[in-house]
mmCIF file of C-alpha atoms in Angstrom:
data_model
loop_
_atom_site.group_PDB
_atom_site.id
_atom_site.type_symbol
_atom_site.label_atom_id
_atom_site.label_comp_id
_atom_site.label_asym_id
_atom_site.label_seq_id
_atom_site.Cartn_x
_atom_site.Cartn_y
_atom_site.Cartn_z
ATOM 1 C CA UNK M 298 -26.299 -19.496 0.352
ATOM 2 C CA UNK M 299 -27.487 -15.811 0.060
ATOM 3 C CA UNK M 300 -25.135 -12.709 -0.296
ATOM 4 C CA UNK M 301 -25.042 -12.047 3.168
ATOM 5 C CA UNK M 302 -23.893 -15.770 4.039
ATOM 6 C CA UNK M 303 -20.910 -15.069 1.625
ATOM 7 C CA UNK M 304 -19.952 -11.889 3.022
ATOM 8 C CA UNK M 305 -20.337 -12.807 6.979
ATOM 9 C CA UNK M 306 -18.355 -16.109 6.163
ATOM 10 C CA UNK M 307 -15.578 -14.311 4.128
ATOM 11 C CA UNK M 308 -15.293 -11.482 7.291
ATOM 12 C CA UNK M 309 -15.282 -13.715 9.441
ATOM 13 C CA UNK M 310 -12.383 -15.553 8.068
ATOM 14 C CA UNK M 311 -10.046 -12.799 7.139
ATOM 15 C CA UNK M 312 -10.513 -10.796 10.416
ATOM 16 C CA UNK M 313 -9.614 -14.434 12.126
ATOM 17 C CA UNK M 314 -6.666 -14.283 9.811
ATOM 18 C CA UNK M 315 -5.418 -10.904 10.992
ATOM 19 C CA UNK M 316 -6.275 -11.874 14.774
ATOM 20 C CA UNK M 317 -4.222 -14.946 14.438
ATOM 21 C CA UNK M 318 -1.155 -13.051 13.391
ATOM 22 C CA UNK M 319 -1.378 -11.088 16.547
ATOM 23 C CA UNK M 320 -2.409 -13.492 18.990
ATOM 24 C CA UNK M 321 -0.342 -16.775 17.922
ATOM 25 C CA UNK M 322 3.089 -16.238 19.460
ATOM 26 C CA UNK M 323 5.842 -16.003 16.117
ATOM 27 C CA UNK M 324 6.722 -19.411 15.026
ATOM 28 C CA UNK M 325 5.129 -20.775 11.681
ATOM 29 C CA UNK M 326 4.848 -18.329 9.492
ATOM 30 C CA UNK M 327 8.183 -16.067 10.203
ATOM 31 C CA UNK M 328 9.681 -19.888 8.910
ATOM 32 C CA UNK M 329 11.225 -18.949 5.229
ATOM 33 C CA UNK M 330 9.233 -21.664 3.301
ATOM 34 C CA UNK M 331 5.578 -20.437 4.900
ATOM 35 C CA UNK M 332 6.006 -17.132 4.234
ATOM 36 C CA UNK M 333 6.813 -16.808 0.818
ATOM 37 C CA UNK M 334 3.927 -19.268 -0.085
ATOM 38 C CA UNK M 335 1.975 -16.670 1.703
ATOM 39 C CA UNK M 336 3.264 -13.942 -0.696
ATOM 40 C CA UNK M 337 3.158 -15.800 -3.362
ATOM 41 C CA UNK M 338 -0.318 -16.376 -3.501
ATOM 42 C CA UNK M 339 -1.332 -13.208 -3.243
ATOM 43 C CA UNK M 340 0.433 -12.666 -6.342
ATOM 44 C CA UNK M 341 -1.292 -15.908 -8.227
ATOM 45 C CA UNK M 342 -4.848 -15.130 -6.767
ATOM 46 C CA UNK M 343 -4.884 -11.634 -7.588
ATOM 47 C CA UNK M 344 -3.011 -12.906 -11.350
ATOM 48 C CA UNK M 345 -5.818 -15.293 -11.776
ATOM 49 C CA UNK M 346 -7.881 -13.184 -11.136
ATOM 50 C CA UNK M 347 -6.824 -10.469 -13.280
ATOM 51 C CA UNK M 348 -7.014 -13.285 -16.488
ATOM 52 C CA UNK M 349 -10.801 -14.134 -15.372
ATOM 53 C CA UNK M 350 -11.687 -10.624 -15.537
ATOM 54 C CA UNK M 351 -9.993 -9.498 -18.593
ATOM 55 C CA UNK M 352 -11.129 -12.496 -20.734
ATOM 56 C CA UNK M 353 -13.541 -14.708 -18.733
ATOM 57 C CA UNK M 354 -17.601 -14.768 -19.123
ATOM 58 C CA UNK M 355 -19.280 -17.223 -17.491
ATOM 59 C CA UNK M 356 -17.758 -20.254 -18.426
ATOM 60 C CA UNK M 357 -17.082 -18.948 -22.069
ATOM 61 C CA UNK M 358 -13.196 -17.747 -22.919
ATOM 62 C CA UNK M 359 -14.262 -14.433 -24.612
ATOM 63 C CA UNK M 360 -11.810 -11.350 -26.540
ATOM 64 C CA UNK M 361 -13.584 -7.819 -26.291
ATOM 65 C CA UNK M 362 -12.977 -4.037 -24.911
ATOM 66 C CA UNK M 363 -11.648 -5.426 -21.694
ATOM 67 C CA UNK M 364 -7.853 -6.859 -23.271
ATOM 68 C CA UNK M 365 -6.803 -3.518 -25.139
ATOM 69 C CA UNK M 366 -8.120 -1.975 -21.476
ATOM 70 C CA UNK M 367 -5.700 -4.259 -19.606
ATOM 71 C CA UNK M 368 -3.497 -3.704 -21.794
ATOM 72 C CA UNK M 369 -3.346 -0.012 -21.479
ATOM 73 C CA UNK M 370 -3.946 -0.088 -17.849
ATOM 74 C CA UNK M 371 -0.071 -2.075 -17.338
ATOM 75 C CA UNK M 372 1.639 0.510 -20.007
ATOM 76 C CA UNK M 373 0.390 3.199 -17.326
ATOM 77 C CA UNK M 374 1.955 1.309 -14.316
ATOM 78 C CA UNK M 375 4.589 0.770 -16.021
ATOM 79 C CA UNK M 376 5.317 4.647 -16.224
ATOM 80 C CA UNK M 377 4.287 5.124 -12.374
ATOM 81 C CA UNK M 378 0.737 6.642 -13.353
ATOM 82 C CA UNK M 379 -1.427 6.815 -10.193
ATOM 83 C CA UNK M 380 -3.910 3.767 -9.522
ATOM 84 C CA UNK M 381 -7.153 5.550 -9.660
ATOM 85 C CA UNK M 382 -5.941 7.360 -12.739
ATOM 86 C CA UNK M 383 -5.244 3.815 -14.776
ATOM 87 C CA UNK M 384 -8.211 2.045 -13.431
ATOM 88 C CA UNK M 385 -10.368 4.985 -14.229
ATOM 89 C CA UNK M 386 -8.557 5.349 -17.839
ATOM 90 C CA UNK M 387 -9.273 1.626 -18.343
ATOM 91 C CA UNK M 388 -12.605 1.965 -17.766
ATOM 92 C CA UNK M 389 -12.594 4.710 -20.402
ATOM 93 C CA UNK M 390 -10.787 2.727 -23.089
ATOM 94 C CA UNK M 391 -13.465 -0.161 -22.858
ATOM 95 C CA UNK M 392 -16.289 2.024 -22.667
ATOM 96 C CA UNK M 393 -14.986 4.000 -25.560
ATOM 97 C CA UNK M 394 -14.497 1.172 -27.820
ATOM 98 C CA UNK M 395 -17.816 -0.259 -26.768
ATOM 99 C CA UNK M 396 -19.682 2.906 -27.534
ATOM 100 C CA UNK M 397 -17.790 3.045 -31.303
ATOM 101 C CA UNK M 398 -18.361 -0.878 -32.123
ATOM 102 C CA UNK W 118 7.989 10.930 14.108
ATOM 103 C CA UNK W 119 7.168 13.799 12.188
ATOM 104 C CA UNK W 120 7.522 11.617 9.155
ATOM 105 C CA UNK W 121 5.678 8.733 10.378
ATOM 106 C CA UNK W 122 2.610 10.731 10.560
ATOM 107 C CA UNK W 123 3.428 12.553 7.066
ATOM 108 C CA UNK W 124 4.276 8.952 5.446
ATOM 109 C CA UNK W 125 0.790 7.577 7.304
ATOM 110 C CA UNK W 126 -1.690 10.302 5.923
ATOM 111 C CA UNK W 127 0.008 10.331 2.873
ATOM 112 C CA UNK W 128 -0.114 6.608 2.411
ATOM 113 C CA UNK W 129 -3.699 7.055 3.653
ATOM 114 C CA UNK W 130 -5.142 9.589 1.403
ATOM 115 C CA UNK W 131 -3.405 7.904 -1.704
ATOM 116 C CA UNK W 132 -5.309 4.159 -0.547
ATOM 117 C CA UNK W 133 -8.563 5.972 0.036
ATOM 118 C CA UNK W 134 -9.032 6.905 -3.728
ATOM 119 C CA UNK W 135 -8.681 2.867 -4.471
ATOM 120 C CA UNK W 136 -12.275 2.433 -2.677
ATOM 121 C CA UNK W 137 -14.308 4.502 -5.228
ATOM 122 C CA UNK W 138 -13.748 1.784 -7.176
ATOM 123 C CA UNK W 139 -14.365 -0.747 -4.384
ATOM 124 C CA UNK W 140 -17.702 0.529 -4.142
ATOM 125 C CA UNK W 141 -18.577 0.795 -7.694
ATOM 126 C CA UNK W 142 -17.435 -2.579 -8.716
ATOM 127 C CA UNK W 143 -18.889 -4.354 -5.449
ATOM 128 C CA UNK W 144 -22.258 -3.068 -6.543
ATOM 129 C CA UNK W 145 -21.668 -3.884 -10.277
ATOM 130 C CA UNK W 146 -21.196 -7.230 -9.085
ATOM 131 C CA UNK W 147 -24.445 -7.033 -7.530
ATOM 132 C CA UNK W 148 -24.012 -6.466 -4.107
ATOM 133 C CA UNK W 149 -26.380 -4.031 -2.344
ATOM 134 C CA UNK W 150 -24.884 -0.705 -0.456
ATOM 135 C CA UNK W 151 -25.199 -2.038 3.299
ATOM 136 C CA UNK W 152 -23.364 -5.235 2.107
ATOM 137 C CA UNK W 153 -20.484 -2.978 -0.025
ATOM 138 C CA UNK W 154 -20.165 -0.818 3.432
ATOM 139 C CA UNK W 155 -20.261 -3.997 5.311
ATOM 140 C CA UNK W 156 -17.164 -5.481 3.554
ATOM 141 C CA UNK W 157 -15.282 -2.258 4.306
ATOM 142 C CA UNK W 158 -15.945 -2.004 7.627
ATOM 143 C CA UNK W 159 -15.458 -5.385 8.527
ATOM 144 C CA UNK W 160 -13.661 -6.957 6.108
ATOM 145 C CA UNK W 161 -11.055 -4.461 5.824
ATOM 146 C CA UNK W 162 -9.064 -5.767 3.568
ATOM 147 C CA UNK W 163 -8.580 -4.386 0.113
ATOM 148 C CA UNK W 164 -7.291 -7.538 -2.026
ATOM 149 C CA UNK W 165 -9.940 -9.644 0.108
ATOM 150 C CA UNK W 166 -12.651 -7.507 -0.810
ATOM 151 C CA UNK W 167 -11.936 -7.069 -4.633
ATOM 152 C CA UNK W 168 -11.331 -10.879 -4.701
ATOM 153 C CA UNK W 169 -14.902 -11.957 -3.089
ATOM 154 C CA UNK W 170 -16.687 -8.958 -5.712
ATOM 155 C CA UNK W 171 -14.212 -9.916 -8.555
ATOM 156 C CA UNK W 172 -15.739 -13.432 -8.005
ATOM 157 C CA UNK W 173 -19.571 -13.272 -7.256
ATOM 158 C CA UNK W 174 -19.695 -10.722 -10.260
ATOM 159 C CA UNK W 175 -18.186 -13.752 -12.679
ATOM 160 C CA UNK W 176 -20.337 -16.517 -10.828
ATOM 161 C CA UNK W 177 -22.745 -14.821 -9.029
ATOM 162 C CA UNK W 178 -23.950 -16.241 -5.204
ATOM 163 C CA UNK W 179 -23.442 -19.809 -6.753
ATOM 164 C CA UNK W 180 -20.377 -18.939 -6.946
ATOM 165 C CA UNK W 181 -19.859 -18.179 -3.088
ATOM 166 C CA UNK W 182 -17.441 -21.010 -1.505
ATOM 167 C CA UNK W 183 -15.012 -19.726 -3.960
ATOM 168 C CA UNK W 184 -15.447 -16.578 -3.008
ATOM 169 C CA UNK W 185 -15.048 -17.036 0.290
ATOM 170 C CA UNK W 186 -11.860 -19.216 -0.552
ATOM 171 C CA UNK W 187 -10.398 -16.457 -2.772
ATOM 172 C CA UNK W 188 -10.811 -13.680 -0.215
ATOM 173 C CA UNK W 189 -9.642 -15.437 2.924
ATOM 174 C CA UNK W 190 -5.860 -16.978 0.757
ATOM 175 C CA UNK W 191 -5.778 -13.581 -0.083
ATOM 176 C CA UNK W 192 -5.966 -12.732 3.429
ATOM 177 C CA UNK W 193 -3.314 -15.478 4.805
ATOM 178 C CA UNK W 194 -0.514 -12.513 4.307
ATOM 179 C CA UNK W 195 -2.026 -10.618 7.010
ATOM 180 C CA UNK W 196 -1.183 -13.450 9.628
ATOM 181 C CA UNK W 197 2.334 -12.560 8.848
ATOM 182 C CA UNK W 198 2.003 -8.878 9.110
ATOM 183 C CA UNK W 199 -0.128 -9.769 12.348
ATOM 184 C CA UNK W 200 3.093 -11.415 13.271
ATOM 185 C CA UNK W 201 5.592 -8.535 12.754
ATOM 186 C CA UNK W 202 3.211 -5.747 13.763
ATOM 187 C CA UNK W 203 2.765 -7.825 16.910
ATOM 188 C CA UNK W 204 6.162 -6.430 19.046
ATOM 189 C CA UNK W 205 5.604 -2.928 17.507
ATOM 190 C CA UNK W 206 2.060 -2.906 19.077
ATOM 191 C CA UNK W 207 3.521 -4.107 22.299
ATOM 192 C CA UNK W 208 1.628 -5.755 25.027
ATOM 193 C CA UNK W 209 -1.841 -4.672 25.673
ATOM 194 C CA UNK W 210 -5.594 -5.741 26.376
ATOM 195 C CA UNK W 211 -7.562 -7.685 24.457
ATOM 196 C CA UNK W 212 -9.674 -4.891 22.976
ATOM 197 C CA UNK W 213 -5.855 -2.986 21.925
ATOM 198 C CA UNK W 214 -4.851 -6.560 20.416
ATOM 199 C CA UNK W 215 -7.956 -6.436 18.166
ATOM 200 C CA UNK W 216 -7.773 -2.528 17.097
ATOM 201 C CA UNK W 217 -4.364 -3.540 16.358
ATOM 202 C CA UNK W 218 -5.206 -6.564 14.226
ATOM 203 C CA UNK W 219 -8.156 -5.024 12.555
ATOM 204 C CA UNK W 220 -6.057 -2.361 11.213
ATOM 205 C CA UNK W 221 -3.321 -4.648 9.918
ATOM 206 C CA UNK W 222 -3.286 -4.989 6.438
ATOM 207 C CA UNK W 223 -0.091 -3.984 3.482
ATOM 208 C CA UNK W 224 -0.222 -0.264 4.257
ATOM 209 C CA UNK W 225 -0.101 -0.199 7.974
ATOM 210 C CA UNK W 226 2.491 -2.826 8.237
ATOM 211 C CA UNK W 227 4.732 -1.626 5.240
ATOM 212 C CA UNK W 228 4.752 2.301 6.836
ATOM 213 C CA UNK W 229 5.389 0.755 10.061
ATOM 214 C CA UNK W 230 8.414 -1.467 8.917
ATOM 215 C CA UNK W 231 9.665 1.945 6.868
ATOM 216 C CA UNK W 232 10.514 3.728 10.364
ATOM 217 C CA UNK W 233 13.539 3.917 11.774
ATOM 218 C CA UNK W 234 13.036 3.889 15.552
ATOM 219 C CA UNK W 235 10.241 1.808 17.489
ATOM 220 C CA UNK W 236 8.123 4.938 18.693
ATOM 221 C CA UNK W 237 8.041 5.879 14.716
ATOM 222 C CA UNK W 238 6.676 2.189 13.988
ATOM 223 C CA UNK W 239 4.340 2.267 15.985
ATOM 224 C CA UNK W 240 2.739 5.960 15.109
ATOM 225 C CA UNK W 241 3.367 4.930 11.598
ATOM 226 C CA UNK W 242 1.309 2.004 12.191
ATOM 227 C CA UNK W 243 -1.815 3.242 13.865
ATOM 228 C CA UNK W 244 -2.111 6.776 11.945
ATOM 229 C CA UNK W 245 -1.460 4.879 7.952
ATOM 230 C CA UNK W 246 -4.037 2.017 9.474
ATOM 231 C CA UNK W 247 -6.622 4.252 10.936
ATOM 232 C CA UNK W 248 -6.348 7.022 7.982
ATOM 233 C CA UNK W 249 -7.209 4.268 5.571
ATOM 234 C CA UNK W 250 -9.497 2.846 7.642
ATOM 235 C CA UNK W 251 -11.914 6.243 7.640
ATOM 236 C CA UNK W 252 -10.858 7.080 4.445
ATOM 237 C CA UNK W 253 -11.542 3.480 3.224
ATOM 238 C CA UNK W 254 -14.977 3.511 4.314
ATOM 239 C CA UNK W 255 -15.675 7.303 2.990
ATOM 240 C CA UNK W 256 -14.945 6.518 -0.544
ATOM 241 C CA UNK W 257 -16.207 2.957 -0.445
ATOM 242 C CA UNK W 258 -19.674 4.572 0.437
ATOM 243 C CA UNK W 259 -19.377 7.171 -2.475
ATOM 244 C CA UNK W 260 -18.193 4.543 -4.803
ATOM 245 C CA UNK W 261 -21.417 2.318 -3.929
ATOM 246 C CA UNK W 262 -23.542 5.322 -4.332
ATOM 247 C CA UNK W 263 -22.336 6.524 -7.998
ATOM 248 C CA UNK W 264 -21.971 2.376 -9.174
ATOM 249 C CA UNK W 265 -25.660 2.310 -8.131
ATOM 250 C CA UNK W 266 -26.753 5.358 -10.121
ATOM 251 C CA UNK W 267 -24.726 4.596 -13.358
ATOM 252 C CA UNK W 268 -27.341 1.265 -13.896
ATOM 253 C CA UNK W 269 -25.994 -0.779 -16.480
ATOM 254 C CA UNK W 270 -21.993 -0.914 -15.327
ATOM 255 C CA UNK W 271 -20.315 -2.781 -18.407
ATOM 256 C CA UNK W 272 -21.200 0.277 -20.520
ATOM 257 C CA UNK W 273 -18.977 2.620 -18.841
ATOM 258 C CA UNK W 274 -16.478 -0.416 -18.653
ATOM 259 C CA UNK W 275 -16.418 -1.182 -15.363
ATOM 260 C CA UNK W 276 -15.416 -4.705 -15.808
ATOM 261 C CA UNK W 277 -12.630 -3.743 -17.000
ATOM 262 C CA UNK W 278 -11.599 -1.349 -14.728
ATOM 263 C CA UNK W 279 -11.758 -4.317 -12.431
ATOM 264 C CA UNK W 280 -9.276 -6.049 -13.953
ATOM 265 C CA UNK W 281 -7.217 -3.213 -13.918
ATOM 266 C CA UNK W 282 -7.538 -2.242 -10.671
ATOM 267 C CA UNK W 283 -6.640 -6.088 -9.878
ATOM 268 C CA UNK W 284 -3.549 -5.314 -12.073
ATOM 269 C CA UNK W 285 -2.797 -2.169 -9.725
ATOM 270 C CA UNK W 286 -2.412 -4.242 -6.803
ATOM 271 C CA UNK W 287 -0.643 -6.829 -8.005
ATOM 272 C CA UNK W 288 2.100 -4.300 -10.185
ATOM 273 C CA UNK W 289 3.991 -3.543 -6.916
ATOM 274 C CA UNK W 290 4.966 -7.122 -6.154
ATOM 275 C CA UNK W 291 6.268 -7.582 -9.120
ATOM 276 C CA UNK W 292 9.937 -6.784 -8.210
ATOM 277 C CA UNK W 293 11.228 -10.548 -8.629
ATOM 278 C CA UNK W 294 11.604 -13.513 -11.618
ATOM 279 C CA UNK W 295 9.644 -15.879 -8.969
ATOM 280 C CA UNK W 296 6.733 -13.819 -8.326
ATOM 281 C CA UNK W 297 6.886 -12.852 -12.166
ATOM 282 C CA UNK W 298 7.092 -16.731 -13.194
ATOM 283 C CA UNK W 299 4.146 -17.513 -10.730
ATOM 284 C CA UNK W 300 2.207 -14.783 -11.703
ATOM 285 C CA UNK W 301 2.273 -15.868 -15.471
ATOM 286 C CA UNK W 302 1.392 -19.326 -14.690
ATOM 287 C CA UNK W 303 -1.575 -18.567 -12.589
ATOM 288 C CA UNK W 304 -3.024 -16.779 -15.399
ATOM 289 C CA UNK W 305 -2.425 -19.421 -17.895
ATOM 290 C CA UNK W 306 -3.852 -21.807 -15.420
ATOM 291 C CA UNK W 307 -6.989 -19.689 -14.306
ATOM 292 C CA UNK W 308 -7.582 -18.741 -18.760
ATOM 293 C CA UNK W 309 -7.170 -23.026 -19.174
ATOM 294 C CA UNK W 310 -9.362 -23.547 -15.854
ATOM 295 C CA UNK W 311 -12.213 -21.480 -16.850
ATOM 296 C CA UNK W 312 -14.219 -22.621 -19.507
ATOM 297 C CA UNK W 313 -13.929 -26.470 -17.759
ATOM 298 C CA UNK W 314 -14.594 -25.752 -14.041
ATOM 299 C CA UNK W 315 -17.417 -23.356 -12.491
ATOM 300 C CA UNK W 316 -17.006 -20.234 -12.103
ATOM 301 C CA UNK W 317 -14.868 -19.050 -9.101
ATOM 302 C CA UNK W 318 -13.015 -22.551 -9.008
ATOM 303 C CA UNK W 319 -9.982 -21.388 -11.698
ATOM 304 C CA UNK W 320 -9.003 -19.067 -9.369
ATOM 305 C CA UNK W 321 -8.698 -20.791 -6.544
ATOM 306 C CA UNK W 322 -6.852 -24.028 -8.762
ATOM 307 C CA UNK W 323 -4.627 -20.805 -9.976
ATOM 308 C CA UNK W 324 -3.176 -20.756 -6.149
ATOM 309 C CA UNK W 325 -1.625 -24.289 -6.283
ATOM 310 C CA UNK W 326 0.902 -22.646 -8.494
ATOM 311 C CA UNK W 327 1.957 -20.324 -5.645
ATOM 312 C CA UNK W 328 1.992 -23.609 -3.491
ATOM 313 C CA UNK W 329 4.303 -25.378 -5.705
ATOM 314 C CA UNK W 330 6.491 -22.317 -6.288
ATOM 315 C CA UNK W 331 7.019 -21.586 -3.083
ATOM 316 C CA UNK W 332 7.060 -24.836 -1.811
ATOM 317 C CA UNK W 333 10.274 -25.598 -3.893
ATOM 318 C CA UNK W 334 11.407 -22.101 -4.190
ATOM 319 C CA UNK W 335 11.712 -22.629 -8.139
ATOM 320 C CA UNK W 336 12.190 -19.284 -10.243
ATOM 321 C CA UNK W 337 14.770 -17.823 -7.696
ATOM 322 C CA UNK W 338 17.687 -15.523 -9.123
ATOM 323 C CA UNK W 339 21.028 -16.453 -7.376
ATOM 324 C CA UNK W 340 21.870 -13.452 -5.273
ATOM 325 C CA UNK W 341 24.464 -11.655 -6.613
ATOM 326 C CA UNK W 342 25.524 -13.095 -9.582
#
């Protein structure tokens, strides 16, 4: 599989997603339990993937610049502070401890 | 109406910024500029996109079913916005029906349910989905283009602004114990996951959690106790 297989096969998927939504006639997914397994995992994917990217290399569990980052990044959030403003801070904090270690 | 259009630009402008760092981390992760643009213009769908980037720059191409996996669960909400954008919409052609659905995503469908009257919803709808989408695209292509000239990305601590901006758009659903508890335990599950299974695979074992969860509806707070 190259690059471009990935990408065509994940576009084509989610913009069948959205089309489905508009063209299936309400049923299924209005249905309490369906729907909040569809929120929820949005919440675990994007959780998951949150944990990969903070502490994951490879295969390898590792600790570096990226935790105190994260860590930062959800004290910001948690004081309303503009996305691009905490993801561009975060990217500060781990560059700036990289460049002093 | 008025606000509609306000709430829509506003909403727009604000969701544009998020695709400077679409573009720099999709080409951090080693995707080329036509394939970044590609995945805005198509793809359209923020969480989708950081997902499948967030992914192949852990695992690489090897790493692509779960990629693919990753972005399209993290598309399955947008059936259900498809769903309740579908009467504000209304009846149209096929081409309409597809605008409509291509544009679907939180923004569009959370400024459209935000109106009070069903002319409102619908302006809401189209000006938030097609303000992101130009602005989207814009600031995906200037993200792409500084990524690419800053070389070697982990320096400036990209990766970690990746996790943060993962962080970002997971801090607004936040409001409840359930998707608190589930959010926990995919982490836990994804950190356990990753240095047994290949890379891209935790993630996707991660989402059983939401399965179960919801499945059950374990974590909920009684209502009004």
């Amino acid at each position: 599989m190259t690059a471009w297989h990935v990408i065509l096969l994940a576009s084509a998927a989610t913009l069948a997603l959205k089309l489905a939504g508009h063209l299936v006639p309400a049923g299924f997914l209005q249905r309490e339990r369906p729907a909040r397994i569809a929120d929820l995992l949005t919440v675990a994917l994007l959780a998951a993937l949150i944990a990969v990217q903070t502490l994951g290399a490879g295969q390898a569990l590792v600790v570096d610049a990226r935790v105190p980052a994260v860590i930062v990044a959800a004290a910001l959030y948690a004081v309303r502070t503009p996305f691009i403003v905490v993801v561009a801070v975060a990217a500060l904090v781990a560059a700036g401890i990289r460049f002093v270690a | 109406m008025r606000t509609a259009r306000r709430d829509g630009l506003a909403v727009g402008l604000a969701t544009a910024a998020y695709g400077i760092s679409f573009g720099a981390l999709s080409v951090a992760s080693g995707l080329d500029l036509w394939q970044t643009a590609f995945l805005s213009l198509v793809m359209f769908t923020g969480g989708s996109q950081f997902a499948l980037v967030g992914v192949i720059g852990a695992g690489g191409v090897a790493a692509g079913g779960s990629a693919i996996a990753a972005a399209a669960l993290l598309g399955v909400r947008n059936v259900v916005y498809g769903m309740r954008m579908r009467p504000v919409v209304g009846e149209h052609g096929l081409a309409h029906r597809i605008a409509a659905a291509w544009v679907t995503i939180d923004e569009s469908t959370a400024v459209a349910l935000a109106q009070s009257t069903e002319r409102a919803a619908r302006v809401g709808f189209w000006v938030t989905g097609i303000a992101i989408f130009v602005g989207w695209n814009l600031t995906t292509l200037a993200g792409a283009l500084i990524g690419d000239a800053l070389g070697d990305t982990r320096a400036y601590g990209l990766d970690a602004a990746a996790a943060a901006a993962f962080l970002g758009l997971l801090w607004p659903r936040l409001t409840k114990l359930q998707a608190g508890a589930t959010a926990v335990m995919a982490a836990v599950v994804a950190t356990i996951a990753t240095p047994v299974l290949a890379p891209g695979l935790p993630v996707l074992v991660a989402a059983i959690v939401a399965v179960a969860v919801g499945w059950f509806d374990l974590f909920r707070r009684r209502e009004g106790a």
